[in-house]
mmCIF file with all atom_site columns, C-alpha atoms and ligand atoms in Angstrom:
data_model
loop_
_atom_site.group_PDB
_atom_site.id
_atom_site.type_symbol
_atom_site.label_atom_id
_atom_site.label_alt_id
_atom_site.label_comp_id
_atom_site.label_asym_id
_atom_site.label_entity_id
_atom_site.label_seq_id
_atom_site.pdbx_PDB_ins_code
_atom_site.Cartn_x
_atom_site.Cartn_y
_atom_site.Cartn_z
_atom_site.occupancy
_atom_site.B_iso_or_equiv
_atom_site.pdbx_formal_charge
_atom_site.auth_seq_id
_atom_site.auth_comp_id
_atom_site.auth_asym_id
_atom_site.auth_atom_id
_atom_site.pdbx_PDB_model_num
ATOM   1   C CA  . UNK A 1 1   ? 200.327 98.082  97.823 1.00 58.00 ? 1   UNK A CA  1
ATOM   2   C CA  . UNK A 1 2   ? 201.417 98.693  94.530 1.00 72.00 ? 2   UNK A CA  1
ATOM   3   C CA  . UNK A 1 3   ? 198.684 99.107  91.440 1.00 80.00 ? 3   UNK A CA  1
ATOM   4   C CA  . UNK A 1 4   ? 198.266 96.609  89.040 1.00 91.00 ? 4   UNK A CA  1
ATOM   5   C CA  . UNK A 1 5   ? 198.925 97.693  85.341 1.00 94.00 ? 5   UNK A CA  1
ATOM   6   C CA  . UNK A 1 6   ? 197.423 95.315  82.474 1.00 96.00 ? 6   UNK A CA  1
ATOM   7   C CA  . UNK A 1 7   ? 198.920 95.878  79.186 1.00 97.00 ? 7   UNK A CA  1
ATOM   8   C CA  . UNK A 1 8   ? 196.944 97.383  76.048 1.00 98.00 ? 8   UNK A CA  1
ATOM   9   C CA  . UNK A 1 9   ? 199.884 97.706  73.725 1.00 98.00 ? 9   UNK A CA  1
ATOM   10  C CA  . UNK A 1 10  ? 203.497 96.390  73.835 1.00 98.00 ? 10  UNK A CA  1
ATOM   11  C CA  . UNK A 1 11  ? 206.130 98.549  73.265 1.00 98.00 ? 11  UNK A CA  1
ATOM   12  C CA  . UNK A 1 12  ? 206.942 96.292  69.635 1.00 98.00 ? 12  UNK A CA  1
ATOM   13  C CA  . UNK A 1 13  ? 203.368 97.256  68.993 1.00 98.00 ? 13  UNK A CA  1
ATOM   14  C CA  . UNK A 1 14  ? 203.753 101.106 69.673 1.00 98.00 ? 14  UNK A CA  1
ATOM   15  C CA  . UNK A 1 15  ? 207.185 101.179 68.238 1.00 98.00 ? 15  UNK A CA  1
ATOM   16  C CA  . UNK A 1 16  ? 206.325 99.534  64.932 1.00 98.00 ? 16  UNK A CA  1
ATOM   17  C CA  . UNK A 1 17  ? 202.755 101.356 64.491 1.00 98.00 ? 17  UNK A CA  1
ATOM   18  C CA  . UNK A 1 18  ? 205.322 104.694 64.909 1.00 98.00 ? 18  UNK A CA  1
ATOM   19  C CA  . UNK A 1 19  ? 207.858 103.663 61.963 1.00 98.00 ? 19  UNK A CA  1
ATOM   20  C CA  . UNK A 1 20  ? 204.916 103.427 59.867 1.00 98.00 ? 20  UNK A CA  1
ATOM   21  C CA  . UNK A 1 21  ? 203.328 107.046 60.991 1.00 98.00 ? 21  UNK A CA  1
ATOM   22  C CA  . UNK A 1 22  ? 207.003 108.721 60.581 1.00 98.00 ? 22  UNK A CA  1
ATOM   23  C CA  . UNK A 1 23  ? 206.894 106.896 57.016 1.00 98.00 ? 23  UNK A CA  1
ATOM   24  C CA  . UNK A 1 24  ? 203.588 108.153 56.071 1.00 98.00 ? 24  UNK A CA  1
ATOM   25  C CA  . UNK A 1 25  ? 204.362 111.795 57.221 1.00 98.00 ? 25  UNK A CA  1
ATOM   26  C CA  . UNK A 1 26  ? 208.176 111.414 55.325 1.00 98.00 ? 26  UNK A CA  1
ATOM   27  C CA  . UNK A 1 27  ? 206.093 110.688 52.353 1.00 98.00 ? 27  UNK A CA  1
ATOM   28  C CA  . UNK A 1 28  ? 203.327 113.721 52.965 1.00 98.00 ? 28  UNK A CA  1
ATOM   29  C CA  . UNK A 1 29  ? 205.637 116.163 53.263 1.00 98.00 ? 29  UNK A CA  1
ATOM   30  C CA  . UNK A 1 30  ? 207.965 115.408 50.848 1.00 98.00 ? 30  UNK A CA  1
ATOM   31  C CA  . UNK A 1 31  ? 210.642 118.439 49.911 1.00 98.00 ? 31  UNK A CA  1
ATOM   32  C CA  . UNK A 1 32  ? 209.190 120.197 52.836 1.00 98.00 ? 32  UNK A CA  1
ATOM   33  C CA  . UNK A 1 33  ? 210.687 121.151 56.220 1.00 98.00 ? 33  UNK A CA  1
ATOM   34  C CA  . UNK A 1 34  ? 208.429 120.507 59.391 1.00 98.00 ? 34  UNK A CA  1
ATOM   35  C CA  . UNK A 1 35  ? 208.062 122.467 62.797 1.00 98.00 ? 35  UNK A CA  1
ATOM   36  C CA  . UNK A 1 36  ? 207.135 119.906 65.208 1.00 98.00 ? 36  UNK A CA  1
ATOM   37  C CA  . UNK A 1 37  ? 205.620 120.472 68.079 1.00 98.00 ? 37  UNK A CA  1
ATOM   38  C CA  . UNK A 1 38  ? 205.401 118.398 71.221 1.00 98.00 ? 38  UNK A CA  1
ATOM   39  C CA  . UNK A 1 39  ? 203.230 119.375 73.902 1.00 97.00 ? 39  UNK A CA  1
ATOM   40  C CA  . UNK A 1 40  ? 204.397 118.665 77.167 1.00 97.00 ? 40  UNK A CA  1
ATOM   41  C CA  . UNK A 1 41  ? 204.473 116.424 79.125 1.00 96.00 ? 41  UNK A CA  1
ATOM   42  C CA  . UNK A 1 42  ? 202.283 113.414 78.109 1.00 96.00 ? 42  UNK A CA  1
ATOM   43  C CA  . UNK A 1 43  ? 203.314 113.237 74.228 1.00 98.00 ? 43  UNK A CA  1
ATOM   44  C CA  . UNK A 1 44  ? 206.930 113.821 74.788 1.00 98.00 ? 44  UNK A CA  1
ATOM   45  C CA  . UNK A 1 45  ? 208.299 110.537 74.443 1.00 98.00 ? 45  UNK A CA  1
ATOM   46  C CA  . UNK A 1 46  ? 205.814 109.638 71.343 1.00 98.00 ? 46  UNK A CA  1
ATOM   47  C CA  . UNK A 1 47  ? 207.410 112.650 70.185 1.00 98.00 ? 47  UNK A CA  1
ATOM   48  C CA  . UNK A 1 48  ? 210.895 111.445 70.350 1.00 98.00 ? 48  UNK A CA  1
ATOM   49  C CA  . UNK A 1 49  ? 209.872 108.225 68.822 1.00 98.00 ? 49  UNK A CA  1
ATOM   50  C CA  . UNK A 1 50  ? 208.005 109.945 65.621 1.00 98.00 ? 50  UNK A CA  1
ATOM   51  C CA  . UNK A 1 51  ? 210.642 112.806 65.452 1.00 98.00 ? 51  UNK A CA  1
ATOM   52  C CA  . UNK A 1 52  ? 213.111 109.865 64.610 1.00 98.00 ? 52  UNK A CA  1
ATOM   53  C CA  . UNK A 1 53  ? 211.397 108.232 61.954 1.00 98.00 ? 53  UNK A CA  1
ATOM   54  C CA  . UNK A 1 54  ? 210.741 111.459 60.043 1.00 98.00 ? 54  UNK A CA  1
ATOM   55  C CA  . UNK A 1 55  ? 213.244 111.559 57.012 1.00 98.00 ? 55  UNK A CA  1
ATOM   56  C CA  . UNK A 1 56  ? 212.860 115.670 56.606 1.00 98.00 ? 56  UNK A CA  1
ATOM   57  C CA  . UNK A 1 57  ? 214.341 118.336 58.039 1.00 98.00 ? 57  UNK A CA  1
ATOM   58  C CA  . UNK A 1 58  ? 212.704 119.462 61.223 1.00 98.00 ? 58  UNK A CA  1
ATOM   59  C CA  . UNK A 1 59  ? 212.656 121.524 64.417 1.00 97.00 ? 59  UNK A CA  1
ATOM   60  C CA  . UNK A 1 60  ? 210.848 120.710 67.336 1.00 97.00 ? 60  UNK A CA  1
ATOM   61  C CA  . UNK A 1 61  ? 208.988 122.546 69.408 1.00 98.00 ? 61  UNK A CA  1
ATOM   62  C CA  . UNK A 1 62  ? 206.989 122.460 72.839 1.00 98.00 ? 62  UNK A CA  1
ATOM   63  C CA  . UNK A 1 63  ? 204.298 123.595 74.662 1.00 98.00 ? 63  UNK A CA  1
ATOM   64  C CA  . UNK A 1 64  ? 202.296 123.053 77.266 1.00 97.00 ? 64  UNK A CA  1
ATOM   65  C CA  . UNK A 1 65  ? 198.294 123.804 78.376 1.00 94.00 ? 65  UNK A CA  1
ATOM   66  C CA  . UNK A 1 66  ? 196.670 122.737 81.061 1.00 90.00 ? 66  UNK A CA  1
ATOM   67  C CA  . UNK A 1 67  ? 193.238 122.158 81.830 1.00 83.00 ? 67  UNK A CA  1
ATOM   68  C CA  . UNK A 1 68  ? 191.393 123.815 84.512 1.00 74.00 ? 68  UNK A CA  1
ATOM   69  C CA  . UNK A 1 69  ? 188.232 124.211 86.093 1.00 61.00 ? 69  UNK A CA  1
ATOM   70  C CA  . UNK A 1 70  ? 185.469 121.808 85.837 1.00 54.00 ? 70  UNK A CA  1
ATOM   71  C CA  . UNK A 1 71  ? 185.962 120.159 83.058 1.00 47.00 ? 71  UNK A CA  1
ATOM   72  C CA  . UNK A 1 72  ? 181.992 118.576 82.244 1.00 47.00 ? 72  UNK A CA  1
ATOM   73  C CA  . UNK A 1 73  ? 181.109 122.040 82.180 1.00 44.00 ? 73  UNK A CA  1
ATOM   74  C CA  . UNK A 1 74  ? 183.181 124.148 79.543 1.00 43.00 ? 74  UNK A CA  1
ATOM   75  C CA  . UNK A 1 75  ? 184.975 123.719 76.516 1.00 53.00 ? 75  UNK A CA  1
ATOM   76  C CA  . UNK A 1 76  ? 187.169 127.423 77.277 1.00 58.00 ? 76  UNK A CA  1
ATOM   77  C CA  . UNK A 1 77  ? 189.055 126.148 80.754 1.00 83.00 ? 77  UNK A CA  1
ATOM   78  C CA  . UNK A 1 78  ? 192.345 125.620 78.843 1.00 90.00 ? 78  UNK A CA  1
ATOM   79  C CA  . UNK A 1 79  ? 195.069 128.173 79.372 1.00 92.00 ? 79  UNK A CA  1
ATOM   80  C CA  . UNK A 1 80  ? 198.668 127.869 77.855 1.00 94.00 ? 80  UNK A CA  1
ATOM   81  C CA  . UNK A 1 81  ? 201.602 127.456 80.458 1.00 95.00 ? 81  UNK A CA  1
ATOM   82  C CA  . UNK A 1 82  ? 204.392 127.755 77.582 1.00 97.00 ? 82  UNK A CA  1
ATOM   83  C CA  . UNK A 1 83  ? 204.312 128.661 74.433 1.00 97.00 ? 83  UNK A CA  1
ATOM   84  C CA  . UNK A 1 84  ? 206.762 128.519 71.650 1.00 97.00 ? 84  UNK A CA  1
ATOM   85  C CA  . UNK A 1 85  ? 209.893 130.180 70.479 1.00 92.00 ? 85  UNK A CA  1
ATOM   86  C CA  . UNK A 1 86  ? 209.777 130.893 67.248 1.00 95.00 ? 86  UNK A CA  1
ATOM   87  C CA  . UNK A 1 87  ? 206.875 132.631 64.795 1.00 97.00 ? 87  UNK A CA  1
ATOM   88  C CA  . UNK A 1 88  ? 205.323 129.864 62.901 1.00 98.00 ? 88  UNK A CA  1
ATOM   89  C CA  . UNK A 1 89  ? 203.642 132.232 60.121 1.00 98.00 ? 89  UNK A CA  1
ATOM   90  C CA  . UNK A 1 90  ? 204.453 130.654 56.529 1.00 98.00 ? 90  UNK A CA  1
ATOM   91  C CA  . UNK A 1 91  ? 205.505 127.017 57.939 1.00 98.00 ? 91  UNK A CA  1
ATOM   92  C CA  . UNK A 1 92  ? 204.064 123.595 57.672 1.00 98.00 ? 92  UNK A CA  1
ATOM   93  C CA  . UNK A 1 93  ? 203.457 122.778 61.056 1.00 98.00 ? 93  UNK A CA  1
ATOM   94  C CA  . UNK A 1 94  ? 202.627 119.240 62.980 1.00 98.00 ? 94  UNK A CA  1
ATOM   95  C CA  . UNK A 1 95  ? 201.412 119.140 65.978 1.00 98.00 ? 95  UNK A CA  1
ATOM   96  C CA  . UNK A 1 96  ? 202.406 115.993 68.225 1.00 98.00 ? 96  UNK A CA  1
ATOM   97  C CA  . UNK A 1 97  ? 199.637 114.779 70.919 1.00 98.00 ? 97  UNK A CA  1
ATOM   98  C CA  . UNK A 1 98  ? 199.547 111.886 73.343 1.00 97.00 ? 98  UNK A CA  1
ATOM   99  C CA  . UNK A 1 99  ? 195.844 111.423 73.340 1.00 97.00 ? 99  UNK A CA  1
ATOM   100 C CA  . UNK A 1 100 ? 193.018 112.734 71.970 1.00 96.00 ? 100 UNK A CA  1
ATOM   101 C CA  . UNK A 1 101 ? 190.458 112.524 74.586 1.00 94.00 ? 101 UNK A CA  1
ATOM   102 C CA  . UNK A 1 102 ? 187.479 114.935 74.897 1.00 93.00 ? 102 UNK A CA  1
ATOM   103 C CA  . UNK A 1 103 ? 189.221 117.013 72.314 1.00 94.00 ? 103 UNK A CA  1
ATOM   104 C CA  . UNK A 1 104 ? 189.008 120.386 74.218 1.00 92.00 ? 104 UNK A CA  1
ATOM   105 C CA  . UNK A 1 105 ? 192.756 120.891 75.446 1.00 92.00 ? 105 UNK A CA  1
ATOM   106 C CA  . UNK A 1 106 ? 193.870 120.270 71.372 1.00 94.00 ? 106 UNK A CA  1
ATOM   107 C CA  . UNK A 1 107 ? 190.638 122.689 69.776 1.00 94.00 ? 107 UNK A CA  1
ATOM   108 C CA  . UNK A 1 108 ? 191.979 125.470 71.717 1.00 94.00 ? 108 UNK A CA  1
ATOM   109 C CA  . UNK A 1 109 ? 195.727 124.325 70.859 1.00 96.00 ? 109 UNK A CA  1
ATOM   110 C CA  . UNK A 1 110 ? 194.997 124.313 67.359 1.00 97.00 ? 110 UNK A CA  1
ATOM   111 C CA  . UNK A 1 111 ? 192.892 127.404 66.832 1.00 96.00 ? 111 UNK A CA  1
ATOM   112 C CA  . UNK A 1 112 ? 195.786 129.335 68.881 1.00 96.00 ? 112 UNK A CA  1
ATOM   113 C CA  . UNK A 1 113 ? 198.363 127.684 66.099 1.00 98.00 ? 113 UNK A CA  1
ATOM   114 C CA  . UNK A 1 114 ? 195.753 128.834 63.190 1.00 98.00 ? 114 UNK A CA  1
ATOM   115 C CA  . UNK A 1 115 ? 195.735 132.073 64.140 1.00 98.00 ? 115 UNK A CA  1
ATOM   116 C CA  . UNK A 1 116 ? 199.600 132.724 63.546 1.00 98.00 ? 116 UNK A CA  1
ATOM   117 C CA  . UNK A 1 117 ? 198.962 131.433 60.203 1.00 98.00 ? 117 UNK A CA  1
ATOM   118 C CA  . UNK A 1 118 ? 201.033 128.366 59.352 1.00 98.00 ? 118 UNK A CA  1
ATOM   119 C CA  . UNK A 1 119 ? 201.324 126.833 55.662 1.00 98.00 ? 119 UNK A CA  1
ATOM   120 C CA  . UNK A 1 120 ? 199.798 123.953 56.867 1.00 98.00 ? 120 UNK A CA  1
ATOM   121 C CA  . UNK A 1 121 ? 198.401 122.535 60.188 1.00 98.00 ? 121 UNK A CA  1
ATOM   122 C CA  . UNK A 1 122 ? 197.825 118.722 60.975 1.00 98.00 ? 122 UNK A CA  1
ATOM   123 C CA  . UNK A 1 123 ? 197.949 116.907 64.390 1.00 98.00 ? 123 UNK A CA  1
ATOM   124 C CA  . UNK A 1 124 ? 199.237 113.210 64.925 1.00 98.00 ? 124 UNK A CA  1
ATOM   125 C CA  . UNK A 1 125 ? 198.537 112.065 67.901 1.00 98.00 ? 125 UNK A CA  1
ATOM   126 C CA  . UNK A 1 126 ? 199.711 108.294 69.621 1.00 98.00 ? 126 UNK A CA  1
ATOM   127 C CA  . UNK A 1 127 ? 195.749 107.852 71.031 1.00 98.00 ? 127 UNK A CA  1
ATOM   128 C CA  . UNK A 1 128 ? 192.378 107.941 70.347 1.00 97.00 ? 128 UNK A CA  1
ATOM   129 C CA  . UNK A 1 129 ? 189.371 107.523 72.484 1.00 97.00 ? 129 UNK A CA  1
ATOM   130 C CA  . UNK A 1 130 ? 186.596 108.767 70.350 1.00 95.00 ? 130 UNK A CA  1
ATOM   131 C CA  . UNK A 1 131 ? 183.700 107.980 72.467 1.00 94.00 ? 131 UNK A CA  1
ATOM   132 C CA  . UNK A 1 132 ? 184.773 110.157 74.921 1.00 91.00 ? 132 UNK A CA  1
ATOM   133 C CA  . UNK A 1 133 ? 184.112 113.169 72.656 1.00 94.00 ? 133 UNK A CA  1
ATOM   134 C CA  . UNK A 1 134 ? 182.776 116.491 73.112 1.00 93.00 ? 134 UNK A CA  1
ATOM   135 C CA  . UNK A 1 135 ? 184.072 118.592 70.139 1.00 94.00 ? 135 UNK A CA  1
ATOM   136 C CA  . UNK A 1 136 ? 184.422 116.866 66.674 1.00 94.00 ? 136 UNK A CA  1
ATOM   137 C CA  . UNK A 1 137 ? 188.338 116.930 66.300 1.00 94.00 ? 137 UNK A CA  1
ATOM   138 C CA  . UNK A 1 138 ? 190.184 114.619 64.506 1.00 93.00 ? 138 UNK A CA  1
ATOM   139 C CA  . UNK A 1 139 ? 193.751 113.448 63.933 1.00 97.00 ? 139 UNK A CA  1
ATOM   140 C CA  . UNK A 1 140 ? 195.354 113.307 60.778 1.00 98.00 ? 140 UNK A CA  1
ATOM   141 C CA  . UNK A 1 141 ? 197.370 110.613 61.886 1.00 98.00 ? 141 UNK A CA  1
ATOM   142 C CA  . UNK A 1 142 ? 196.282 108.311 64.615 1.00 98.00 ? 142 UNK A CA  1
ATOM   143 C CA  . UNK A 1 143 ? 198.586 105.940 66.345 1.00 98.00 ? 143 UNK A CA  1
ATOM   144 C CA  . UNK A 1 144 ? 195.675 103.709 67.879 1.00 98.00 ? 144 UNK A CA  1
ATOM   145 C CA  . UNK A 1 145 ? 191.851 104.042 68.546 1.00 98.00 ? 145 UNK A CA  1
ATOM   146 C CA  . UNK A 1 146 ? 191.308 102.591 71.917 1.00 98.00 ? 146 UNK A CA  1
ATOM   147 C CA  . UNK A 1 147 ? 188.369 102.252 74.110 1.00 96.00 ? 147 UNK A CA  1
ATOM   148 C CA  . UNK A 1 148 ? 187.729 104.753 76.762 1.00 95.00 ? 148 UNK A CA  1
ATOM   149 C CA  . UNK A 1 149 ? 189.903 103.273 79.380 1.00 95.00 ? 149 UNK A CA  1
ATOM   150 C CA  . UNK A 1 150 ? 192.314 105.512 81.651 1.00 95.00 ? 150 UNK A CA  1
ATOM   151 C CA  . UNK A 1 151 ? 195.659 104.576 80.251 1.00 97.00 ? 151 UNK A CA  1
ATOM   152 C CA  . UNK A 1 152 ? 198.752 105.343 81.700 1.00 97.00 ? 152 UNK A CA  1
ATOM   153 C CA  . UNK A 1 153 ? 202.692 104.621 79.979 1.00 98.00 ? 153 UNK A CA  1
ATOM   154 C CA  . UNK A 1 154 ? 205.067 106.203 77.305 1.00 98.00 ? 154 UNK A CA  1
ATOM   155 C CA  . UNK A 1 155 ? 204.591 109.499 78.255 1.00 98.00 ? 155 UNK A CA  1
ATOM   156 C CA  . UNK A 1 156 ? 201.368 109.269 79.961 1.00 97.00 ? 156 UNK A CA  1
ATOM   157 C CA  . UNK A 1 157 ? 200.269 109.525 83.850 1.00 96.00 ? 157 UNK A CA  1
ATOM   158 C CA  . UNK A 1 158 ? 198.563 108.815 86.753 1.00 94.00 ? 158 UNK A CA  1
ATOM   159 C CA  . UNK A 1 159 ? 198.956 111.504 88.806 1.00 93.00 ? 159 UNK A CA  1
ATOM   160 C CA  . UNK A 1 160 ? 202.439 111.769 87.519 1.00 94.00 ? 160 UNK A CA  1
ATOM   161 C CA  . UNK A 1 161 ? 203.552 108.267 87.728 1.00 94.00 ? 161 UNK A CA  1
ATOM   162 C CA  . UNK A 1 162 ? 203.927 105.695 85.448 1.00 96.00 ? 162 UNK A CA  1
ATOM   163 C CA  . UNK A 1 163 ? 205.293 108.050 82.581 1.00 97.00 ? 163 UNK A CA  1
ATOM   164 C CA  . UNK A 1 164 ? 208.253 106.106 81.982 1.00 97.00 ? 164 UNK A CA  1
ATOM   165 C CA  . UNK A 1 165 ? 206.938 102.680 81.005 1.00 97.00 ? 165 UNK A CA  1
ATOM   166 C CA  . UNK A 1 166 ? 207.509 101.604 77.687 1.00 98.00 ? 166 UNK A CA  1
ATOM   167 C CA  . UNK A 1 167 ? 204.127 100.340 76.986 1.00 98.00 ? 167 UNK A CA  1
ATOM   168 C CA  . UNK A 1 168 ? 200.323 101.622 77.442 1.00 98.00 ? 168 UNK A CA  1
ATOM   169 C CA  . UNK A 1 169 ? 198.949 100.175 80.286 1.00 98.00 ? 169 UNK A CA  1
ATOM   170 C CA  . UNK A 1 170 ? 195.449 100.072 82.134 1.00 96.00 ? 170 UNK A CA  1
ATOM   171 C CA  . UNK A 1 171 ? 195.900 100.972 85.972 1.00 91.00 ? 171 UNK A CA  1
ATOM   172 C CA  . UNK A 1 172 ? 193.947 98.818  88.007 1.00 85.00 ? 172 UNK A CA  1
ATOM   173 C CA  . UNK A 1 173 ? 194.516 100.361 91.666 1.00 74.00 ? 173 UNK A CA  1
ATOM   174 C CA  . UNK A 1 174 ? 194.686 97.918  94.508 1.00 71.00 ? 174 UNK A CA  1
ATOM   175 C CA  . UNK A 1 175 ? 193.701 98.942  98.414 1.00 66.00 ? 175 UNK A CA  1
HETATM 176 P P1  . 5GP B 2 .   ? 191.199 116.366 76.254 1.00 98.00 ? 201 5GP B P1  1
HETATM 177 O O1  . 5GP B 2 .   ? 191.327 117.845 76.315 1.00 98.00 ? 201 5GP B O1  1
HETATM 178 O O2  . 5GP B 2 .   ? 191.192 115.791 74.861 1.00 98.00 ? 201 5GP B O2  1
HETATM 179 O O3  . 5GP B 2 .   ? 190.036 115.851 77.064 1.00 98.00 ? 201 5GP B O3  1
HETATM 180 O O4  . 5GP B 2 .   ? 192.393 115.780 77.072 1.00 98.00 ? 201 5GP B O4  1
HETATM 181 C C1  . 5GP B 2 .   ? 193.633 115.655 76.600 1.00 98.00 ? 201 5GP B C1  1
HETATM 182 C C2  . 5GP B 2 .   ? 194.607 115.424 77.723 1.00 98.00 ? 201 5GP B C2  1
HETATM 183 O O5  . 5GP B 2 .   ? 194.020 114.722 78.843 1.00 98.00 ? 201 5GP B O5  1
HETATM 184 C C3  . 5GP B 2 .   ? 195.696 114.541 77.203 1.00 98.00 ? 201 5GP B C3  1
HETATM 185 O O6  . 5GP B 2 .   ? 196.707 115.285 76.567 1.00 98.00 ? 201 5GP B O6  1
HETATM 186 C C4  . 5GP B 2 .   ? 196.151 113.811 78.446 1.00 98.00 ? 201 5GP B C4  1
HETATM 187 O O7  . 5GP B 2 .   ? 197.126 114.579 79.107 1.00 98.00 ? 201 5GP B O7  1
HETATM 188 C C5  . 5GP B 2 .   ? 194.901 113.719 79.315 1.00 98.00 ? 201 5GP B C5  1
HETATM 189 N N1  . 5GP B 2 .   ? 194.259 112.390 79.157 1.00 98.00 ? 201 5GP B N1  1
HETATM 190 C C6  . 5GP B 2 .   ? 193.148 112.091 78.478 1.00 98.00 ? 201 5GP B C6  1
HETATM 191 N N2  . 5GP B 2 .   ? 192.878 110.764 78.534 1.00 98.00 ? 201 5GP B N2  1
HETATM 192 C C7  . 5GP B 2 .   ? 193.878 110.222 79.271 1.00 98.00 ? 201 5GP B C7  1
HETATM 193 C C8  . 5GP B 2 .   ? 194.178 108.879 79.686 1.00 98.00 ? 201 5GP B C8  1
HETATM 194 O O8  . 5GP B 2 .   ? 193.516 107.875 79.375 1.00 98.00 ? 201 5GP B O8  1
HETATM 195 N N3  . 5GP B 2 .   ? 195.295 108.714 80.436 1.00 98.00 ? 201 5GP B N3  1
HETATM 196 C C9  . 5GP B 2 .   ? 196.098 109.757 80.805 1.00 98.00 ? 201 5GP B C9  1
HETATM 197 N N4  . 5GP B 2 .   ? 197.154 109.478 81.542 1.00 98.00 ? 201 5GP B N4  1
HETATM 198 N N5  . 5GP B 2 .   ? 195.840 111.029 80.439 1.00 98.00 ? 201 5GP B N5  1
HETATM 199 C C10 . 5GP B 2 .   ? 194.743 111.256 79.672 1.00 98.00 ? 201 5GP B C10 1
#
């Protein structure tokens, strides 16, 4: 039988709380060019979205890590399956996340990025579930702070379903 998805946010909810990001960063960066950089796959269609509402010039990027291992046990099981195409040294740089979640997949994202030495490195990311923390990272621009629920929708999955909804659902599986 098919699961049962309840809805957390509508997709007027996610699409106007992105206008507002993209016009916060527009107004941040102002007479500055961006690299953006999606990671893949969960955060590419917030990507899309916030790539749209910023008035700058921009290039977008992508790249992808993947968590392995057991992942109660060590921050360091990340490893990076693609990386990007062009040096980053000397340019402001935003990186674009689905969810923020224990934090470990984006500390070792973001130390990799500080250590080509970008102008300037900030992360905006759709989702937050803060109590399910394990090292202190935060967004500089945060879509939504939600309780820690599995959510699947706009970008995110359940074992690779559900990607392609346009809102951020709650999967409630049915036998
Ligand atoms: P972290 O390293 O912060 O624990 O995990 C980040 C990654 O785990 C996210 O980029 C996302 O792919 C996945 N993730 C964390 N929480 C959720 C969730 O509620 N739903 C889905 N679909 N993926 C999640």
């Amino acid at each position: 039988m098919a699961d049962r998805i309840s809805v957390m946010l509508t997709e007027e909810e996610i699409d106007a709380r992105i206008r507002q990001m993209g016009e916060e960063i527009t107004k941040d960066y102002e007479g500055k060019e961006l690299v953006l950089i999606c990671t893949l796959k969960g955060a590419v269609f917030f990507a899309c979205e916030l790539a749209k509402r910023i008035d700058l010039p921009s290039q977008m990027e992508f790249m992808r890590c993947e968590s392995y291992g057991n992942s109660d046990t060590s921050s360091g099981n990340v490893k990076l399956l693609l990386d990007l195409d062009q040096d980053i040294a000397g340019k402001h740089v935003l990186v674009i996340e689905d969810i923020v979640d224990t934090g470990r997949t984006l500390s070792y994202l973001m130390e990799k990025l500080k250590n080509r030495k970008p102008a300037s490195l900030k992360l905006a990311a759709l989702l937050d579930k803060p109590e399910r923390r394990v090292i202190d990272i935060k967004a500089d621009y945060t879509g939504f702070t939600i309780p820690d629920k599995f959510v699947v929708g706009y970008g995110l999955d359940y074992a690779q379903n559900y990607r392609q909804l346009p809102y951020i659902g709650v999967v409630e599986v049915v036998d």
